[in-house]
């Protein structure tokens, strides 16, 4: 049977007093998720493997059935795949932020959210001046870029710059975790300091400063990794072809390694104003010719990070009415049965504004199956579902 996963990023939450002790998912009006839960089977899934941080890349790889300790290589390699860079054996990829420093202080991780156009010029300039046979920079999006080091040793202690705003940067520079990685750490720290020397007076930065904006006056590489040993989903589950629809680089990169076709949808922004209807239509179109579709919607995670409860409820209701409804109603007209799963990747509770590793609720609807007793889709209703807590590839194998 063909199948589609509809993933609401960060949709799960905790009970909130202002909602009478309900979670946003309990409080929101979600007739279509509830109908699918009523007709389908439900449970919870542990999406964050022990010892891993609850990042979206970790949780989404787990939803697709990947064993994190075996395949996880950090964000850099996923973003590399997303911008079309095919990482070779022997190459190390790192996320390379363009950051803003002020004196010895790391002012922010994003250079005031520099535009991709400006950043692209700086990345080209960095390649001209600091690039070599071993060192190459690639343009990504806004402040998020890629650094590839041939023969780099990934056993490095790096600091994500968004974790340390307004800290002195020097004590946070890269340290080797083993003596063999000393050479790579030295090379990278040298690149950081040289980038500061040459970026300071670049015309792009002069213009930004004159306009009262933060200059992008340092690189900050982190999250080193090698090409992940990910088998494709076709190899793992035996289907012919699949597609991923997401506005988020990391998820698109996972899709590349998973052997899925990555589709662009006009107006898919990763924010509240995303084109829900367009994504739903693209998913339906893909299902006509694909065995598997992964539809990822980011908006509820952003609302959770902002701690905005009303907005989070709205994003959940939008997902229900403007994506799930369209998919459900259209699939009713098809002769061919299609299995539908709905779940978040991890909770992003509004109260703490960051991800947690609490197991998430899921539902699986397959035409003709015997439903369990659950008639609503939320964190607590599914406790009475058919499944307890699924781990590793148990969820995806139930679906496919
Ligand atoms: Zn996420």
PDB file of N, CA and C in Angstrom, residues 196-267:
ATOM      1  N   UNK A 196      38.279  36.759  10.097  1.00  0.00           N
ATOM      2  CA  UNK A 196      37.965  38.015  10.792  1.00  0.00           C
ATOM      3  C   UNK A 196      38.796  39.173  10.225  1.00  0.00           C
ATOM      4  N   UNK A 197      40.072  38.884   9.940  1.00  0.00           N
ATOM      5  CA  UNK A 197      40.943  39.926   9.377  1.00  0.00           C
ATOM      6  C   UNK A 197      40.424  40.429   8.033  1.00  0.00           C
ATOM      7  N   UNK A 198      40.007  39.475   7.179  1.00  0.00           N
ATOM      8  CA  UNK A 198      39.690  39.893   5.801  1.00  0.00           C
ATOM      9  C   UNK A 198      38.230  40.317   5.622  1.00  0.00           C
ATOM     10  N   UNK A 199      37.328  39.834   6.488  1.00  0.00           N
ATOM     11  CA  UNK A 199      35.905  40.183   6.312  1.00  0.00           C
ATOM     12  C   UNK A 199      35.585  41.585   6.834  1.00  0.00           C
ATOM     13  N   UNK A 200      36.348  41.995   7.844  1.00  0.00           N
ATOM     14  CA  UNK A 200      36.087  43.263   8.524  1.00  0.00           C
ATOM     15  C   UNK A 200      35.855  44.414   7.548  1.00  0.00           C
ATOM     16  N   UNK A 201      36.753  44.527   6.532  1.00  0.00           N
ATOM     17  CA  UNK A 201      36.697  45.705   5.669  1.00  0.00           C
ATOM     18  C   UNK A 201      36.058  45.413   4.311  1.00  0.00           C
ATOM     19  N   UNK A 202      35.412  44.239   4.190  1.00  0.00           N
ATOM     20  CA  UNK A 202      34.774  43.921   2.906  1.00  0.00           C
ATOM     21  C   UNK A 202      33.636  44.913   2.628  1.00  0.00           C
ATOM     22  N   UNK A 203      33.512  45.346   1.361  1.00  0.00           N
ATOM     23  CA  UNK A 203      32.472  46.332   1.023  1.00  0.00           C
ATOM     24  C   UNK A 203      31.068  45.953   1.515  1.00  0.00           C
ATOM     25  N   UNK A 204      30.737  44.666   1.453  1.00  0.00           N
ATOM     26  CA  UNK A 204      29.405  44.233   1.929  1.00  0.00           C
ATOM     27  C   UNK A 204      29.241  44.602   3.403  1.00  0.00           C
ATOM     28  N   UNK A 205      30.269  44.361   4.179  1.00  0.00           N
ATOM     29  CA  UNK A 205      30.174  44.665   5.611  1.00  0.00           C
ATOM     30  C   UNK A 205      30.182  46.171   5.877  1.00  0.00           C
ATOM     31  N   UNK A 206      30.956  46.900   5.090  1.00  0.00           N
ATOM     32  CA  UNK A 206      30.931  48.364   5.252  1.00  0.00           C
ATOM     33  C   UNK A 206      29.536  48.895   5.021  1.00  0.00           C
ATOM     34  N   UNK A 207      28.898  48.361   3.974  1.00  0.00           N
ATOM     35  CA  UNK A 207      27.532  48.797   3.657  1.00  0.00           C
ATOM     36  C   UNK A 207      26.572  48.425   4.793  1.00  0.00           C
ATOM     37  N   UNK A 208      26.741  47.221   5.313  1.00  0.00           N
ATOM     38  CA  UNK A 208      25.837  46.779   6.396  1.00  0.00           C
ATOM     39  C   UNK A 208      26.004  47.670   7.632  1.00  0.00           C
ATOM     40  N   UNK A 209      27.260  47.985   7.954  1.00  0.00           N
ATOM     41  CA  UNK A 209      27.500  48.821   9.137  1.00  0.00           C
ATOM     42  C   UNK A 209      26.902  50.215   8.919  1.00  0.00           C
ATOM     43  N   UNK A 210      27.115  50.752   7.700  1.00  0.00           N
ATOM     44  CA  UNK A 210      26.575  52.088   7.397  1.00  0.00           C
ATOM     45  C   UNK A 210      25.055  52.099   7.516  1.00  0.00           C
ATOM     46  N   UNK A 211      24.430  50.945   7.231  1.00  0.00           N
ATOM     47  CA  UNK A 211      22.963  50.864   7.308  1.00  0.00           C
ATOM     48  C   UNK A 211      22.484  50.471   8.705  1.00  0.00           C
ATOM     49  N   UNK A 212      23.423  50.426   9.655  1.00  0.00           N
ATOM     50  CA  UNK A 212      23.035  50.076  11.027  1.00  0.00           C
ATOM     51  C   UNK A 212      22.803  48.601  11.247  1.00  0.00           C
ATOM     52  N   UNK A 213      23.312  47.770  10.310  1.00  0.00           N
ATOM     53  CA  UNK A 213      23.119  46.315  10.444  1.00  0.00           C
ATOM     54  C   UNK A 213      24.379  45.663  10.989  1.00  0.00           C
ATOM     55  N   UNK A 214      24.235  44.451  11.505  1.00  0.00           N
ATOM     56  CA  UNK A 214      25.405  43.714  11.996  1.00  0.00           C
ATOM     57  C   UNK A 214      26.237  43.216  10.818  1.00  0.00           C
ATOM     58  N   UNK A 215      27.571  43.413  10.861  1.00  0.00           N
ATOM     59  CA  UNK A 215      28.415  42.856   9.803  1.00  0.00           C
ATOM     60  C   UNK A 215      28.605  41.347   9.984  1.00  0.00           C
ATOM     61  N   UNK A 216      28.852  40.657   8.869  1.00  0.00           N
ATOM     62  CA  UNK A 216      29.192  39.221   8.927  1.00  0.00           C
ATOM     63  C   UNK A 216      30.713  39.164   8.925  1.00  0.00           C
ATOM     64  N   UNK A 217      31.315  39.290  10.104  1.00  0.00           N
ATOM     65  CA  UNK A 217      32.763  39.500  10.126  1.00  0.00           C
ATOM     66  C   UNK A 217      33.561  38.341  10.709  1.00  0.00           C
ATOM     67  N   UNK A 218      32.952  37.148  10.730  1.00  0.00           N
ATOM     68  CA  UNK A 218      33.711  35.951  11.113  1.00  0.00           C
ATOM     69  C   UNK A 218      32.982  34.716  10.613  1.00  0.00           C
ATOM     70  N   UNK A 219      33.753  33.673  10.290  1.00  0.00           N
ATOM     71  CA  UNK A 219      33.118  32.373  10.084  1.00  0.00           C
ATOM     72  C   UNK A 219      33.066  31.673  11.431  1.00  0.00           C
ATOM     73  N   UNK A 220      32.178  30.696  11.546  1.00  0.00           N
ATOM     74  CA  UNK A 220      32.117  29.874  12.765  1.00  0.00           C
ATOM     75  C   UNK A 220      31.707  28.451  12.378  1.00  0.00           C
ATOM     76  N   UNK A 221      32.705  27.589  12.131  1.00  0.00           N
ATOM     77  CA  UNK A 221      32.382  26.205  11.737  1.00  0.00           C
ATOM     78  C   UNK A 221      32.054  25.329  12.947  1.00  0.00           C
ATOM     79  N   UNK A 222      31.092  24.438  12.789  1.00  0.00           N
ATOM     80  CA  UNK A 222      30.717  23.494  13.853  1.00  0.00           C
ATOM     81  C   UNK A 222      29.996  22.297  13.222  1.00  0.00           C
ATOM     82  N   UNK A 223      29.650  21.317  14.066  1.00  0.00           N
ATOM     83  CA  UNK A 223      28.952  20.098  13.624  1.00  0.00           C
ATOM     84  C   UNK A 223      29.688  19.370  12.491  1.00  0.00           C
ATOM     85  N   UNK A 224      30.912  18.894  12.756  1.00  0.00           N
ATOM     86  CA  UNK A 224      31.670  18.188  11.729  1.00  0.00           C
ATOM     87  C   UNK A 224      31.163  16.774  11.509  1.00  0.00           C
ATOM     88  N   UNK A 225      31.282  16.294  10.276  1.00  0.00           N
ATOM     89  CA  UNK A 225      30.868  14.909   9.998  1.00  0.00           C
ATOM     90  C   UNK A 225      31.357  14.448   8.642  1.00  0.00           C
ATOM     91  N   UNK A 226      31.272  13.126   8.445  1.00  0.00           N
ATOM     92  CA  UNK A 226      31.606  12.513   7.158  1.00  0.00           C
ATOM     93  C   UNK A 226      30.307  12.096   6.472  1.00  0.00           C
ATOM     94  N   UNK A 227      30.442  11.657   5.239  1.00  0.00           N
ATOM     95  CA  UNK A 227      29.255  11.203   4.518  1.00  0.00           C
ATOM     96  C   UNK A 227      28.543  10.110   5.337  1.00  0.00           C
ATOM     97  N   UNK A 228      27.229  10.279   5.628  1.00  0.00           N
ATOM     98  CA  UNK A 228      26.549   9.301   6.485  1.00  0.00           C
ATOM     99  C   UNK A 228      26.367   7.946   5.791  1.00  0.00           C
ATOM    100  N   UNK A 229      26.480   6.898   6.595  1.00  0.00           N
ATOM    101  CA  UNK A 229      26.296   5.543   6.057  1.00  0.00           C
ATOM    102  C   UNK A 229      24.808   5.212   6.062  1.00  0.00           C
ATOM    103  N   UNK A 230      24.013   6.058   5.383  1.00  0.00           N
ATOM    104  CA  UNK A 230      22.561   5.831   5.347  1.00  0.00           C
ATOM    105  C   UNK A 230      22.210   5.014   4.120  1.00  0.00           C
ATOM    106  N   UNK A 231      21.487   3.910   4.352  1.00  0.00           N
ATOM    107  CA  UNK A 231      20.923   3.186   3.209  1.00  0.00           C
ATOM    108  C   UNK A 231      19.666   3.943   2.779  1.00  0.00           C
ATOM    109  N   UNK A 232      19.301   3.773   1.517  1.00  0.00           N
ATOM    110  CA  UNK A 232      18.080   4.455   1.084  1.00  0.00           C
ATOM    111  C   UNK A 232      16.865   3.726   1.656  1.00  0.00           C
ATOM    112  N   UNK A 233      15.748   4.424   1.705  1.00  0.00           N
ATOM    113  CA  UNK A 233      14.517   3.793   2.194  1.00  0.00           C
ATOM    114  C   UNK A 233      14.061   2.696   1.232  1.00  0.00           C
ATOM    115  N   UNK A 234      14.374   2.879  -0.059  1.00  0.00           N
ATOM    116  CA  UNK A 234      14.047   1.829  -1.017  1.00  0.00           C
ATOM    117  C   UNK A 234      14.743   0.529  -0.617  1.00  0.00           C
ATOM    118  N   UNK A 235      16.033   0.638  -0.255  1.00  0.00           N
ATOM    119  CA  UNK A 235      16.784  -0.556   0.159  1.00  0.00           C
ATOM    120  C   UNK A 235      16.228  -1.131   1.453  1.00  0.00           C
ATOM    121  N   UNK A 236      15.851  -0.232   2.379  1.00  0.00           N
ATOM    122  CA  UNK A 236      15.429  -0.720   3.698  1.00  0.00           C
ATOM    123  C   UNK A 236      14.022  -1.297   3.687  1.00  0.00           C
ATOM    124  N   UNK A 237      13.125  -0.673   2.926  1.00  0.00           N
ATOM    125  CA  UNK A 237      11.719  -1.069   3.028  1.00  0.00           C
ATOM    126  C   UNK A 237      11.150  -1.631   1.732  1.00  0.00           C
ATOM    127  N   UNK A 238      11.954  -1.640   0.682  1.00  0.00           N
ATOM    128  CA  UNK A 238      11.535  -2.314  -0.534  1.00  0.00           C
ATOM    129  C   UNK A 238      10.520  -1.577  -1.391  1.00  0.00           C
ATOM    130  N   UNK A 239      10.290  -0.279  -1.121  1.00  0.00           N
ATOM    131  CA  UNK A 239       9.390   0.411  -2.061  1.00  0.00           C
ATOM    132  C   UNK A 239      10.183   0.971  -3.238  1.00  0.00           C
ATOM    133  N   UNK A 240       9.433   1.389  -4.279  1.00  0.00           N
ATOM    134  CA  UNK A 240      10.092   1.783  -5.522  1.00  0.00           C
ATOM    135  C   UNK A 240      10.643   3.200  -5.445  1.00  0.00           C
ATOM    136  N   UNK A 241       9.780   4.149  -5.071  1.00  0.00           N
ATOM    137  CA  UNK A 241      10.228   5.544  -5.068  1.00  0.00           C
ATOM    138  C   UNK A 241       9.463   6.379  -4.045  1.00  0.00           C
ATOM    139  N   UNK A 242      10.109   7.420  -3.581  1.00  0.00           N
ATOM    140  CA  UNK A 242       9.490   8.279  -2.570  1.00  0.00           C
ATOM    141  C   UNK A 242       9.888   9.723  -2.771  1.00  0.00           C
ATOM    142  N   UNK A 243       9.175  10.606  -2.068  1.00  0.00           N
ATOM    143  CA  UNK A 243       9.371  12.044  -2.222  1.00  0.00           C
ATOM    144  C   UNK A 243       9.314  12.716  -0.856  1.00  0.00           C
ATOM    145  N   UNK A 244      10.135  13.754  -0.688  1.00  0.00           N
ATOM    146  CA  UNK A 244      10.039  14.552   0.530  1.00  0.00           C
ATOM    147  C   UNK A 244       9.659  15.985   0.148  1.00  0.00           C
ATOM    148  N   UNK A 245       8.756  16.576   0.938  1.00  0.00           N
ATOM    149  CA  UNK A 245       8.333  17.955   0.728  1.00  0.00           C
ATOM    150  C   UNK A 245       8.595  18.705   2.033  1.00  0.00           C
ATOM    151  N   UNK A 246       9.556  19.616   2.012  1.00  0.00           N
ATOM    152  CA  UNK A 246       9.889  20.393   3.212  1.00  0.00           C
ATOM    153  C   UNK A 246      10.614  21.651   2.805  1.00  0.00           C
ATOM    154  N   UNK A 247      10.421  22.723   3.588  1.00  0.00           N
ATOM    155  CA  UNK A 247      11.138  23.968   3.330  1.00  0.00           C
ATOM    156  C   UNK A 247      12.452  24.014   4.112  1.00  0.00           C
ATOM    157  N   UNK A 248      12.706  23.004   4.942  1.00  0.00           N
ATOM    158  CA  UNK A 248      13.847  23.047   5.856  1.00  0.00           C
ATOM    159  C   UNK A 248      15.036  22.260   5.283  1.00  0.00           C
ATOM    160  N   UNK A 249      16.212  22.905   5.227  1.00  0.00           N
ATOM    161  CA  UNK A 249      17.406  22.292   4.619  1.00  0.00           C
ATOM    162  C   UNK A 249      17.715  20.911   5.199  1.00  0.00           C
ATOM    163  N   UNK A 250      17.680  20.824   6.533  1.00  0.00           N
ATOM    164  CA  UNK A 250      18.059  19.577   7.193  1.00  0.00           C
ATOM    165  C   UNK A 250      17.182  18.414   6.735  1.00  0.00           C
ATOM    166  N   UNK A 251      15.889  18.683   6.642  1.00  0.00           N
ATOM    167  CA  UNK A 251      14.946  17.621   6.276  1.00  0.00           C
ATOM    168  C   UNK A 251      15.147  17.252   4.808  1.00  0.00           C
ATOM    169  N   UNK A 252      15.414  18.246   3.986  1.00  0.00           N
ATOM    170  CA  UNK A 252      15.675  17.974   2.565  1.00  0.00           C
ATOM    171  C   UNK A 252      16.952  17.155   2.410  1.00  0.00           C
ATOM    172  N   UNK A 253      17.959  17.458   3.242  1.00  0.00           N
ATOM    173  CA  UNK A 253      19.208  16.699   3.198  1.00  0.00           C
ATOM    174  C   UNK A 253      19.009  15.254   3.618  1.00  0.00           C
ATOM    175  N   UNK A 254      18.204  15.048   4.655  1.00  0.00           N
ATOM    176  CA  UNK A 254      17.884  13.672   5.067  1.00  0.00           C
ATOM    177  C   UNK A 254      17.235  12.946   3.891  1.00  0.00           C
ATOM    178  N   UNK A 255      16.324  13.652   3.212  1.00  0.00           N
ATOM    179  CA  UNK A 255      15.640  13.067   2.062  1.00  0.00           C
ATOM    180  C   UNK A 255      16.608  12.611   0.980  1.00  0.00           C
ATOM    181  N   UNK A 256      17.635  13.415   0.716  1.00  0.00           N
ATOM    182  CA  UNK A 256      18.618  13.056  -0.321  1.00  0.00           C
ATOM    183  C   UNK A 256      19.289  11.731   0.031  1.00  0.00           C
ATOM    184  N   UNK A 257      19.804  11.635   1.265  1.00  0.00           N
ATOM    185  CA  UNK A 257      20.487  10.392   1.656  1.00  0.00           C
ATOM    186  C   UNK A 257      19.520   9.214   1.758  1.00  0.00           C
ATOM    187  N   UNK A 258      18.244   9.524   2.074  1.00  0.00           N
ATOM    188  CA  UNK A 258      17.235   8.460   2.181  1.00  0.00           C
ATOM    189  C   UNK A 258      16.756   7.993   0.808  1.00  0.00           C
ATOM    190  N   UNK A 259      17.260   8.639  -0.257  1.00  0.00           N
ATOM    191  CA  UNK A 259      16.885   8.219  -1.609  1.00  0.00           C
ATOM    192  C   UNK A 259      15.558   8.793  -2.064  1.00  0.00           C
ATOM    193  N   UNK A 260      15.091   9.847  -1.387  1.00  0.00           N
ATOM    194  CA  UNK A 260      13.803  10.448  -1.747  1.00  0.00           C
ATOM    195  C   UNK A 260      14.029  11.627  -2.698  1.00  0.00           C
ATOM    196  N   UNK A 261      13.064  11.845  -3.572  1.00  0.00           N
ATOM    197  CA  UNK A 261      13.118  13.007  -4.445  1.00  0.00           C
ATOM    198  C   UNK A 261      12.705  14.230  -3.615  1.00  0.00           C
ATOM    199  N   UNK A 262      13.439  15.327  -3.759  1.00  0.00           N
ATOM    200  CA  UNK A 262      13.129  16.535  -2.990  1.00  0.00           C
ATOM    201  C   UNK A 262      12.344  17.500  -3.874  1.00  0.00           C
ATOM    202  N   UNK A 263      11.139  17.851  -3.432  1.00  0.00           N
ATOM    203  CA  UNK A 263      10.254  18.700  -4.247  1.00  0.00           C
ATOM    204  C   UNK A 263      10.187  20.111  -3.658  1.00  0.00           C
ATOM    205  N   UNK A 264      10.221  21.106  -4.515  1.00  0.00           N
ATOM    206  CA  UNK A 264      10.014  22.498  -4.091  1.00  0.00           C
ATOM    207  C   UNK A 264       8.549  22.853  -4.280  1.00  0.00           C
ATOM    208  N   UNK A 265       8.009  23.567  -3.303  1.00  0.00           N
ATOM    209  CA  UNK A 265       6.641  24.065  -3.436  1.00  0.00           C
ATOM    210  C   UNK A 265       6.694  25.580  -3.318  1.00  0.00           C
ATOM    211  N   UNK A 266       6.111  26.240  -4.283  1.00  0.00           N
ATOM    212  CA  UNK A 266       6.121  27.702  -4.260  1.00  0.00           C
ATOM    213  C   UNK A 266       5.397  28.214  -3.018  1.00  0.00           C
ATOM    214  N   UNK A 267       6.016  29.147  -2.309  1.00  0.00           N
ATOM    215  CA  UNK A 267       5.374  29.723  -1.123  1.00  0.00           C
ATOM    216  C   UNK A 267       5.523  28.869   0.126  1.00  0.00           C
TER     217      UNK A 267
END
